[in-house]
Amino acid sequence: MKKYKKAQRLHKCIDKIRADYEKGMISNDRKTRQLSTAIYLIDFLALRVGTEKNTDEVADTVGCCSLRVEHLTFDKELRTIRFHFLGKDSMTYDQTVKLSDQGYANLASFCKDKKDPKKELFDEVKVTDLNAHLSGIMPGLTAKVFRTYNASITLQRELFDKPERGEVPDIDPDAKDAVKVLFYNSANRIVAELCNHQRSVPNGFAGQMEKLVSVETKLKDDLKELETTLKETKGKEAKEKIQNQIIKAKLKLDNHISKMKVKDDNKTVSLGTSKINYMDPRITVAWCKTKGVPLEKIFNKSLLVKFPRAVEVPSTWRFDQYDETPGTALTAMDESD
C-alpha cells in the first residue's frame, strides 16, 4: 500500500515533473538534456530504469539508462523511432513510437554524436543522478515509481474515464459477469502492453485453439439448425419457443467468439504481472463494486489475501483523488517499487 500511495503522490506533482523535464530537454547543458530526456522516456514509454538484472542472468538486458545507439532506429520521414532491445528477464522490447519533436531531436542528436553503435545513449547519466534529481522534486521519488504510476493511471482511464467520456462503450452493471470480465481484461492488456509484460506462447496453445474452433463450428451448426427449424415450424407458441432458443444460441456463440479472441490476443501478454505488481488493486475493487462484479472473478484467492486493505475501498474511490493523512509522508526507504 505504501508503494501505491507513493504513486498517488506522484500524480499530484506529475505536471510539475513534466514541466521540469521539458525545460531540461532544451537546456544548453548536454548532461541536463540527457537526464531530462531519459526521464521523459521513463514517463512516456514506462521503461524500466535499467539497473534490474537477475544475478544469474547473462543475457545482454538493458533499460532506459543503459540503452545503446544500436537499440534505436530512426525513420526521418515518419519522425518515428523503433526501440528494439532485450529487457528484464530477456523479454524483447520492440516498439515503434512517435515522440515529441524535442524528444526525437534530442535522441537523434545523442546518437549522431557517437560513431560506435555500442556506445551508451545516455553516456553522461547515471541512475543515481536521475533518482537524486527526482527526489529533489518529490521526496522519495525514484524512476521506478513511474511504472507503478503509469500502470495504475492507465487502468483507471481505461475502466472509468474513457467510458465516462464516451470514447468506448461502457459496461452495463446488469450484463453477464463474463462480458464484464472481458472488458476488464481488455483494460488489463493495455497496461500489460504499456509495461511490456510479455510471455512465451504457452505449450499446447495451438491444440487449445483447435478445440475452441471445433466448439465454434458446432455452435454455428446448432444455430443454423434452429434457424432452419424455425422456417419449417408452424404455430405462434412453437415459433416463439424456437426464437428464444435462437437468441440464446447467438449469445452463446458471441461469448465464445469473444473468449477466443481474448485468448489469442493474450497469448504473448502476461496479464498477471501488472495485476500483481503494478496496477493499484483499489482501482479494480472500486470498478468491481461499481459494476457488480464478484472480486473472485478478477482476483484469485492468493491476491485477495495479498490485498486485504484494498477490498475495503468504496465504489467511489479513485486513484487520482488522494489526500495524504498528516504525519504519514513517505520516504524512499518506505517501500521499494
mmCIF file of C-alpha atoms in Angstrom:
data_model
loop_
_atom_site.group_PDB
_atom_site.id
_atom_site.type_symbol
_atom_site.label_atom_id
_atom_site.label_comp_id
_atom_site.label_asym_id
_atom_site.label_seq_id
_atom_site.Cartn_x
_atom_site.Cartn_y
_atom_site.Cartn_z
ATOM 1 C CA MET A 1 0.000 0.000 0.000
ATOM 2 C CA LYS A 2 2.935 2.349 0.650
ATOM 3 C CA LYS A 3 4.121 1.737 -2.892
ATOM 4 C CA TYR A 4 0.741 2.603 -4.388
ATOM 5 C CA LYS A 5 0.326 5.655 -2.155
ATOM 6 C CA LYS A 6 3.703 6.864 -3.351
ATOM 7 C CA ALA A 7 2.470 6.504 -6.929
ATOM 8 C CA GLN A 8 -0.628 8.509 -5.972
ATOM 9 C CA ARG A 9 1.612 11.242 -4.600
ATOM 10 C CA LEU A 10 3.417 11.282 -7.939
ATOM 11 C CA HIS A 11 0.091 12.064 -9.625
ATOM 12 C CA LYS A 12 -0.209 15.221 -7.512
ATOM 13 C CA CYS A 13 3.077 16.603 -8.854
ATOM 14 C CA ILE A 14 3.302 14.928 -12.276
ATOM 15 C CA ASP A 15 2.581 18.211 -14.096
ATOM 16 C CA LYS A 16 5.464 19.871 -12.246
ATOM 17 C CA ILE A 17 7.792 16.978 -13.087
ATOM 18 C CA ARG A 18 6.834 17.036 -16.758
ATOM 19 C CA ALA A 19 7.331 20.778 -16.942
ATOM 20 C CA ASP A 20 10.747 20.293 -15.332
ATOM 21 C CA TYR A 21 11.988 17.674 -17.786
ATOM 22 C CA GLU A 22 10.516 19.506 -20.790
ATOM 23 C CA LYS A 23 12.512 22.572 -19.746
ATOM 24 C CA GLY A 24 15.607 20.426 -19.218
ATOM 25 C CA MET A 25 15.265 18.844 -22.664
ATOM 26 C CA ILE A 26 16.057 22.218 -24.293
ATOM 27 C CA SER A 27 18.909 23.091 -21.919
ATOM 28 C CA ASN A 28 22.270 24.109 -23.347
ATOM 29 C CA ASP A 29 23.941 21.711 -20.910
ATOM 30 C CA ARG A 30 24.331 18.282 -22.529
ATOM 31 C CA LYS A 31 24.078 16.296 -19.294
ATOM 32 C CA THR A 32 20.887 18.119 -18.341
ATOM 33 C CA ARG A 33 19.422 17.367 -21.786
ATOM 34 C CA GLN A 34 20.324 13.680 -21.420
ATOM 35 C CA LEU A 35 18.952 13.456 -17.880
ATOM 36 C CA SER A 36 15.674 15.153 -18.810
ATOM 37 C CA THR A 37 15.239 13.091 -21.971
ATOM 38 C CA ALA A 38 15.791 9.877 -20.010
ATOM 39 C CA ILE A 39 13.078 10.872 -17.517
ATOM 40 C CA TYR A 40 10.796 11.702 -20.453
ATOM 41 C CA LEU A 41 11.250 8.196 -21.885
ATOM 42 C CA ILE A 42 10.702 6.566 -18.487
ATOM 43 C CA ASP A 43 7.471 8.512 -18.098
ATOM 44 C CA PHE A 44 6.156 8.369 -21.671
ATOM 45 C CA LEU A 45 7.101 4.763 -22.502
ATOM 46 C CA ALA A 46 7.014 3.287 -18.966
ATOM 47 C CA LEU A 47 10.562 1.989 -19.483
ATOM 48 C CA ARG A 48 12.464 0.351 -16.657
ATOM 49 C CA VAL A 49 15.302 2.477 -15.422
ATOM 50 C CA GLY A 50 17.900 -0.109 -16.411
ATOM 51 C CA THR A 51 19.526 -1.442 -13.254
ATOM 52 C CA GLU A 52 17.333 -4.507 -12.620
ATOM 53 C CA LYS A 53 19.041 -7.721 -13.641
ATOM 54 C CA ASN A 54 18.783 -11.196 -12.169
ATOM 55 C CA THR A 55 22.057 -12.344 -10.618
ATOM 56 C CA ASP A 56 22.086 -15.462 -12.799
ATOM 57 C CA GLU A 57 21.185 -13.607 -15.969
ATOM 58 C CA VAL A 58 23.982 -13.492 -18.534
ATOM 59 C CA ALA A 59 21.932 -12.088 -21.415
ATOM 60 C CA ASP A 60 22.555 -8.536 -22.609
ATOM 61 C CA THR A 61 19.487 -6.987 -20.983
ATOM 62 C CA VAL A 62 19.130 -3.217 -20.757
ATOM 63 C CA GLY A 63 16.793 -0.460 -19.597
ATOM 64 C CA CYS A 64 16.448 3.230 -20.278
ATOM 65 C CA CYS A 65 19.727 4.411 -18.751
ATOM 66 C CA SER A 66 21.725 1.603 -20.367
ATOM 67 C CA LEU A 67 20.290 1.940 -23.884
ATOM 68 C CA ARG A 68 22.856 1.941 -26.656
ATOM 69 C CA VAL A 69 22.819 3.655 -30.029
ATOM 70 C CA GLU A 70 22.209 0.313 -31.745
ATOM 71 C CA HIS A 71 18.886 -0.070 -29.920
ATOM 72 C CA LEU A 72 17.297 2.861 -31.773
ATOM 73 C CA THR A 73 16.296 3.094 -35.444
ATOM 74 C CA PHE A 74 15.070 6.432 -36.778
ATOM 75 C CA ASP A 75 12.538 6.982 -39.552
ATOM 76 C CA LYS A 76 13.156 10.569 -40.653
ATOM 77 C CA GLU A 77 10.144 10.674 -42.957
ATOM 78 C CA LEU A 78 7.609 9.479 -40.363
ATOM 79 C CA ARG A 79 9.523 11.010 -37.442
ATOM 80 C CA THR A 80 9.240 7.749 -35.519
ATOM 81 C CA ILE A 81 11.802 5.748 -33.554
ATOM 82 C CA ARG A 82 11.942 1.989 -33.219
ATOM 83 C CA PHE A 83 13.237 0.790 -29.840
ATOM 84 C CA HIS A 84 14.496 -2.787 -30.037
ATOM 85 C CA PHE A 85 16.358 -4.391 -27.133
ATOM 86 C CA LEU A 86 16.267 -7.165 -24.551
ATOM 87 C CA GLY A 87 14.513 -6.054 -21.383
ATOM 88 C CA LYS A 88 14.226 -7.660 -17.971
ATOM 89 C CA ASP A 89 14.065 -11.477 -17.989
ATOM 90 C CA SER A 90 15.306 -11.375 -21.607
ATOM 91 C CA MET A 91 11.909 -10.274 -22.909
ATOM 92 C CA THR A 92 12.237 -8.337 -26.156
ATOM 93 C CA TYR A 93 11.076 -4.736 -26.195
ATOM 94 C CA ASP A 94 10.176 -3.890 -29.773
ATOM 95 C CA GLN A 95 8.078 -0.748 -30.182
ATOM 96 C CA THR A 96 7.941 1.914 -32.867
ATOM 97 C CA VAL A 97 6.795 5.175 -31.303
ATOM 98 C CA LYS A 98 6.227 8.795 -32.188
ATOM 99 C CA LEU A 99 7.801 11.039 -29.579
ATOM 100 C CA SER A 100 7.586 14.782 -29.100
ATOM 101 C CA ASP A 101 9.576 16.826 -31.607
ATOM 102 C CA GLN A 102 12.103 17.725 -28.906
ATOM 103 C CA GLY A 103 12.366 14.115 -27.750
ATOM 104 C CA TYR A 104 13.030 12.937 -31.300
ATOM 105 C CA ALA A 105 15.587 15.702 -31.914
ATOM 106 C CA ASN A 106 17.451 15.015 -28.671
ATOM 107 C CA LEU A 107 17.724 11.274 -29.243
ATOM 108 C CA ALA A 108 18.828 11.821 -32.836
ATOM 109 C CA SER A 109 21.479 14.240 -31.584
ATOM 110 C CA PHE A 110 22.743 11.870 -28.884
ATOM 111 C CA CYS A 111 23.080 9.074 -31.453
ATOM 112 C CA LYS A 112 24.742 11.304 -34.044
ATOM 113 C CA ASP A 113 27.419 12.303 -31.532
ATOM 114 C CA LYS A 114 28.553 8.678 -31.256
ATOM 115 C CA LYS A 115 30.062 6.827 -34.191
ATOM 116 C CA ASP A 116 30.138 3.475 -32.363
ATOM 117 C CA PRO A 117 26.679 1.828 -32.192
ATOM 118 C CA LYS A 118 27.776 0.077 -28.986
ATOM 119 C CA LYS A 119 28.101 3.386 -27.147
ATOM 120 C CA GLU A 120 25.546 4.166 -24.454
ATOM 121 C CA LEU A 121 22.851 6.627 -25.490
ATOM 122 C CA PHE A 122 22.893 8.482 -22.151
ATOM 123 C CA ASP A 123 26.621 8.284 -21.527
ATOM 124 C CA GLU A 124 26.656 11.200 -19.074
ATOM 125 C CA VAL A 125 23.755 9.985 -16.917
ATOM 126 C CA LYS A 126 23.854 7.537 -14.031
ATOM 127 C CA VAL A 127 20.791 6.105 -12.331
ATOM 128 C CA THR A 128 21.886 7.761 -9.078
ATOM 129 C CA ASP A 129 21.920 11.160 -10.836
ATOM 130 C CA LEU A 130 18.434 10.583 -12.169
ATOM 131 C CA ASN A 131 16.954 9.491 -8.833
ATOM 132 C CA ALA A 132 18.677 12.323 -6.978
ATOM 133 C CA HIS A 133 17.125 14.806 -9.397
ATOM 134 C CA LEU A 134 13.645 13.279 -8.980
ATOM 135 C CA SER A 135 13.843 13.165 -5.184
ATOM 136 C CA GLY A 136 14.640 16.876 -5.265
ATOM 137 C CA ILE A 137 11.236 17.450 -6.871
ATOM 138 C CA MET A 138 9.277 14.970 -4.748
ATOM 139 C CA PRO A 139 10.815 13.385 -1.632
ATOM 140 C CA GLY A 140 11.086 9.623 -2.015
ATOM 141 C CA LEU A 141 10.505 9.654 -5.781
ATOM 142 C CA THR A 142 12.628 7.322 -7.913
ATOM 143 C CA ALA A 143 12.380 6.338 -11.552
ATOM 144 C CA LYS A 144 10.792 3.013 -10.595
ATOM 145 C CA VAL A 145 7.687 4.732 -9.202
ATOM 146 C CA PHE A 146 6.765 5.914 -12.714
ATOM 147 C CA ARG A 147 5.921 2.358 -13.834
ATOM 148 C CA THR A 148 3.516 1.871 -10.930
ATOM 149 C CA TYR A 149 2.007 5.300 -11.548
ATOM 150 C CA ASN A 150 1.577 4.886 -15.303
ATOM 151 C CA ALA A 151 0.185 1.369 -14.957
ATOM 152 C CA SER A 152 -2.353 2.483 -12.344
ATOM 153 C CA ILE A 153 -3.487 5.702 -14.009
ATOM 154 C CA THR A 154 -3.810 3.891 -17.345
ATOM 155 C CA LEU A 155 -6.019 1.214 -15.782
ATOM 156 C CA GLN A 156 -8.270 3.850 -14.219
ATOM 157 C CA ARG A 157 -8.590 5.695 -17.520
ATOM 158 C CA GLU A 158 -9.482 2.518 -19.399
ATOM 159 C CA LEU A 159 -12.037 1.357 -16.797
ATOM 160 C CA PHE A 160 -13.604 4.670 -15.781
ATOM 161 C CA ASP A 161 -12.502 7.755 -17.693
ATOM 162 C CA LYS A 162 -12.879 6.588 -21.296
ATOM 163 C CA PRO A 163 -16.393 5.150 -20.791
ATOM 164 C CA GLU A 164 -17.450 8.325 -18.946
ATOM 165 C CA ARG A 165 -16.213 10.446 -21.861
ATOM 166 C CA GLY A 166 -17.961 8.178 -24.350
ATOM 167 C CA GLU A 167 -14.692 7.104 -26.002
ATOM 168 C CA VAL A 168 -15.542 3.413 -25.530
ATOM 169 C CA PRO A 169 -18.861 1.719 -24.728
ATOM 170 C CA ASP A 170 -19.378 1.325 -21.000
ATOM 171 C CA ILE A 171 -20.368 -1.956 -19.391
ATOM 172 C CA ASP A 172 -23.943 -2.306 -18.184
ATOM 173 C CA PRO A 173 -23.970 -3.351 -14.492
ATOM 174 C CA ASP A 174 -26.701 -5.835 -15.468
ATOM 175 C CA ALA A 175 -24.534 -7.505 -18.121
ATOM 176 C CA LYS A 176 -23.274 -11.036 -17.577
ATOM 177 C CA ASP A 177 -20.109 -11.411 -15.499
ATOM 178 C CA ALA A 178 -18.306 -12.940 -18.492
ATOM 179 C CA VAL A 179 -18.880 -9.749 -20.517
ATOM 180 C CA LYS A 180 -17.622 -7.588 -17.650
ATOM 181 C CA VAL A 181 -14.504 -9.723 -17.202
ATOM 182 C CA LEU A 182 -13.736 -9.397 -20.924
ATOM 183 C CA PHE A 183 -13.989 -5.615 -20.577
ATOM 184 C CA TYR A 184 -11.637 -5.652 -17.580
ATOM 185 C CA ASN A 185 -9.131 -7.961 -19.280
ATOM 186 C CA SER A 186 -9.034 -5.629 -22.265
ATOM 187 C CA ALA A 187 -8.014 -2.758 -19.966
ATOM 188 C CA ASN A 188 -5.519 -5.025 -18.191
ATOM 189 C CA ARG A 189 -3.975 -5.969 -21.536
ATOM 190 C CA ILE A 190 -3.426 -2.311 -22.468
ATOM 191 C CA VAL A 191 -1.496 -1.832 -19.214
ATOM 192 C CA ALA A 192 0.500 -5.027 -19.777
ATOM 193 C CA GLU A 193 1.446 -3.881 -23.282
ATOM 194 C CA LEU A 194 2.458 -0.463 -21.934
ATOM 195 C CA CYS A 195 4.781 -2.130 -19.410
ATOM 196 C CA ASN A 196 5.988 -4.707 -21.968
ATOM 197 C CA HIS A 197 4.832 -7.619 -19.822
ATOM 198 C CA GLN A 198 5.289 -10.474 -22.239
ATOM 199 C CA ARG A 199 5.400 -14.238 -22.060
ATOM 200 C CA SER A 200 6.186 -17.080 -24.430
ATOM 201 C CA VAL A 201 3.266 -18.704 -26.196
ATOM 202 C CA PRO A 202 2.038 -21.392 -23.737
ATOM 203 C CA ASN A 203 2.698 -25.032 -24.556
ATOM 204 C CA GLY A 204 -0.333 -26.626 -26.134
ATOM 205 C CA PHE A 205 -1.799 -23.273 -27.198
ATOM 206 C CA ALA A 206 -2.350 -24.415 -30.779
ATOM 207 C CA GLY A 207 -4.198 -27.511 -29.582
ATOM 208 C CA GLN A 208 -6.375 -25.441 -27.255
ATOM 209 C CA MET A 209 -7.311 -23.120 -30.092
ATOM 210 C CA GLU A 210 -8.183 -26.056 -32.333
ATOM 211 C CA LYS A 211 -10.622 -27.317 -29.703
ATOM 212 C CA LEU A 212 -12.163 -23.869 -29.376
ATOM 213 C CA VAL A 213 -12.568 -23.641 -33.165
ATOM 214 C CA SER A 214 -14.315 -27.015 -33.116
ATOM 215 C CA VAL A 215 -16.706 -25.741 -30.454
ATOM 216 C CA GLU A 216 -17.328 -22.612 -32.545
ATOM 217 C CA THR A 217 -18.174 -24.738 -35.580
ATOM 218 C CA LYS A 218 -20.641 -26.813 -33.553
ATOM 219 C CA LEU A 219 -22.311 -23.704 -32.116
ATOM 220 C CA LYS A 220 -22.716 -22.283 -35.631
ATOM 221 C CA ASP A 221 -24.168 -25.570 -36.891
ATOM 222 C CA ASP A 222 -26.602 -25.657 -33.973
ATOM 223 C CA LEU A 223 -27.678 -22.093 -34.742
ATOM 224 C CA LYS A 224 -28.253 -22.879 -38.430
ATOM 225 C CA GLU A 225 -30.301 -25.922 -37.468
ATOM 226 C CA LEU A 226 -32.506 -23.815 -35.194
ATOM 227 C CA GLU A 227 -32.984 -21.204 -37.930
ATOM 228 C CA THR A 228 -33.963 -23.923 -40.398
ATOM 229 C CA THR A 229 -36.371 -25.426 -37.882
ATOM 230 C CA LEU A 230 -37.949 -22.006 -37.329
ATOM 231 C CA LYS A 231 -38.744 -21.682 -41.046
ATOM 232 C CA GLU A 232 -40.442 -25.075 -41.030
ATOM 233 C CA THR A 233 -42.337 -24.573 -37.775
ATOM 234 C CA LYS A 234 -45.988 -23.557 -37.637
ATOM 235 C CA GLY A 235 -47.856 -22.187 -34.686
ATOM 236 C CA LYS A 236 -47.203 -19.000 -32.709
ATOM 237 C CA GLU A 237 -46.136 -20.621 -29.436
ATOM 238 C CA ALA A 238 -43.821 -23.112 -31.149
ATOM 239 C CA LYS A 239 -42.187 -20.330 -33.159
ATOM 240 C CA GLU A 240 -41.679 -18.163 -30.054
ATOM 241 C CA LYS A 241 -40.023 -21.083 -28.273
ATOM 242 C CA ILE A 242 -37.541 -21.615 -31.111
ATOM 243 C CA GLN A 243 -36.926 -17.856 -31.421
ATOM 244 C CA ASN A 244 -35.935 -17.761 -27.757
ATOM 245 C CA GLN A 245 -33.590 -20.697 -28.353
ATOM 246 C CA ILE A 246 -32.043 -18.821 -31.282
ATOM 247 C CA ILE A 247 -31.441 -15.740 -29.116
ATOM 248 C CA LYS A 248 -29.678 -17.870 -26.502
ATOM 249 C CA ALA A 249 -27.675 -19.702 -29.175
ATOM 250 C CA LYS A 250 -26.490 -16.413 -30.719
ATOM 251 C CA LEU A 251 -25.477 -15.081 -27.297
ATOM 252 C CA LYS A 252 -23.579 -18.287 -26.541
ATOM 253 C CA LEU A 253 -21.796 -18.100 -29.911
ATOM 254 C CA ASP A 254 -20.898 -14.408 -29.455
ATOM 255 C CA ASN A 255 -19.495 -15.068 -25.975
ATOM 256 C CA HIS A 256 -17.439 -17.992 -27.269
ATOM 257 C CA ILE A 257 -16.016 -15.950 -30.158
ATOM 258 C CA SER A 258 -15.131 -13.142 -27.715
ATOM 259 C CA LYS A 259 -13.313 -15.584 -25.437
ATOM 260 C CA MET A 260 -11.393 -16.990 -28.403
ATOM 261 C CA LYS A 261 -10.304 -13.506 -29.454
ATOM 262 C CA VAL A 262 -9.158 -12.609 -25.938
ATOM 263 C CA LYS A 263 -7.239 -15.875 -25.630
ATOM 264 C CA ASP A 264 -5.496 -15.267 -28.956
ATOM 265 C CA ASP A 265 -4.785 -11.587 -28.184
ATOM 266 C CA ASN A 266 -3.274 -12.512 -24.826
ATOM 267 C CA LYS A 267 -1.174 -15.468 -25.913
ATOM 268 C CA THR A 268 2.065 -13.466 -25.598
ATOM 269 C CA VAL A 269 0.883 -10.941 -22.981
ATOM 270 C CA SER A 270 1.241 -11.536 -19.252
ATOM 271 C CA LEU A 271 -1.799 -10.001 -17.561
ATOM 272 C CA GLY A 272 -0.808 -11.301 -14.136
ATOM 273 C CA THR A 273 2.427 -9.306 -13.758
ATOM 274 C CA SER A 274 0.761 -5.903 -13.947
ATOM 275 C CA LYS A 275 -2.184 -7.080 -11.839
ATOM 276 C CA ILE A 276 0.070 -8.386 -9.067
ATOM 277 C CA ASN A 277 2.792 -5.742 -9.024
ATOM 278 C CA TYR A 278 1.878 -2.544 -10.864
ATOM 279 C CA MET A 279 -1.847 -1.737 -11.005
ATOM 280 C CA ASP A 280 -3.206 -0.335 -7.743
ATOM 281 C CA PRO A 281 -5.674 -3.063 -6.653
ATOM 282 C CA ARG A 282 -8.042 -0.458 -5.222
ATOM 283 C CA ILE A 283 -8.881 0.657 -8.775
ATOM 284 C CA THR A 284 -10.003 -2.865 -9.593
ATOM 285 C CA VAL A 285 -12.009 -3.178 -6.368
ATOM 286 C CA ALA A 286 -13.787 0.148 -6.960
ATOM 287 C CA TRP A 287 -14.658 -0.884 -10.523
ATOM 288 C CA CYS A 288 -15.911 -4.305 -9.413
ATOM 289 C CA LYS A 289 -18.161 -2.685 -6.814
ATOM 290 C CA THR A 290 -19.431 -0.159 -9.370
ATOM 291 C CA LYS A 291 -20.268 -2.845 -11.930
ATOM 292 C CA GLY A 292 -21.364 -5.566 -9.510
ATOM 293 C CA VAL A 293 -18.547 -7.960 -10.394
ATOM 294 C CA PRO A 294 -17.557 -10.519 -7.720
ATOM 295 C CA LEU A 295 -13.905 -9.874 -6.807
ATOM 296 C CA GLU A 296 -13.240 -13.605 -7.204
ATOM 297 C CA LYS A 297 -13.810 -13.146 -10.943
ATOM 298 C CA ILE A 298 -10.764 -10.844 -11.144
ATOM 299 C CA PHE A 299 -8.533 -11.706 -8.182
ATOM 300 C CA ASN A 300 -7.698 -15.287 -7.281
ATOM 301 C CA LYS A 301 -7.582 -16.356 -3.626
ATOM 302 C CA SER A 302 -3.896 -15.507 -3.177
ATOM 303 C CA LEU A 303 -4.427 -11.949 -4.455
ATOM 304 C CA LEU A 304 -7.429 -11.439 -2.197
ATOM 305 C CA VAL A 305 -5.158 -12.371 0.709
ATOM 306 C CA LYS A 306 -2.382 -10.137 -0.655
ATOM 307 C CA PHE A 307 -4.623 -7.051 -0.913
ATOM 308 C CA PRO A 308 -6.861 -7.089 2.214
ATOM 309 C CA ARG A 309 -6.905 -3.313 2.648
ATOM 310 C CA ALA A 310 -7.786 -2.741 -0.982
ATOM 311 C CA VAL A 311 -11.011 -4.697 -0.593
ATOM 312 C CA GLU A 312 -12.265 -2.093 1.884
ATOM 313 C CA VAL A 313 -12.431 0.856 -0.552
ATOM 314 C CA PRO A 314 -15.870 2.058 -1.746
ATOM 315 C CA SER A 315 -17.041 2.148 -5.355
ATOM 316 C CA THR A 316 -16.406 5.911 -5.434
ATOM 317 C CA TRP A 317 -12.657 5.539 -4.728
ATOM 318 C CA ARG A 318 -10.335 6.860 -7.455
ATOM 319 C CA PHE A 319 -6.556 6.673 -7.821
ATOM 320 C CA ASP A 320 -6.178 10.344 -8.773
ATOM 321 C CA GLN A 321 -8.066 11.608 -5.703
ATOM 322 C CA TYR A 322 -5.570 11.344 -2.861
ATOM 323 C CA ASP A 323 -5.213 13.406 0.292
ATOM 324 C CA GLU A 324 -2.289 12.323 2.417
ATOM 325 C CA THR A 325 -3.013 11.958 6.124
ATOM 326 C CA PRO A 326 -0.802 14.344 8.144
ATOM 327 C CA GLY A 327 2.230 12.613 9.582
ATOM 328 C CA THR A 328 2.297 9.771 7.039
ATOM 329 C CA ALA A 329 4.642 11.250 4.442
ATOM 330 C CA LEU A 330 6.589 8.563 2.654
ATOM 331 C CA THR A 331 10.298 8.430 2.027
ATOM 332 C CA ALA A 332 12.452 6.473 -0.383
ATOM 333 C CA MET A 333 13.125 3.947 2.375
ATOM 334 C CA ASP A 334 9.445 3.136 2.961
ATOM 335 C CA GLU A 335 8.965 0.781 0.055
ATOM 336 C CA SER A 336 10.950 -0.423 -2.931
ATOM 337 C CA ASP A 337 8.861 -0.251 -6.093
#
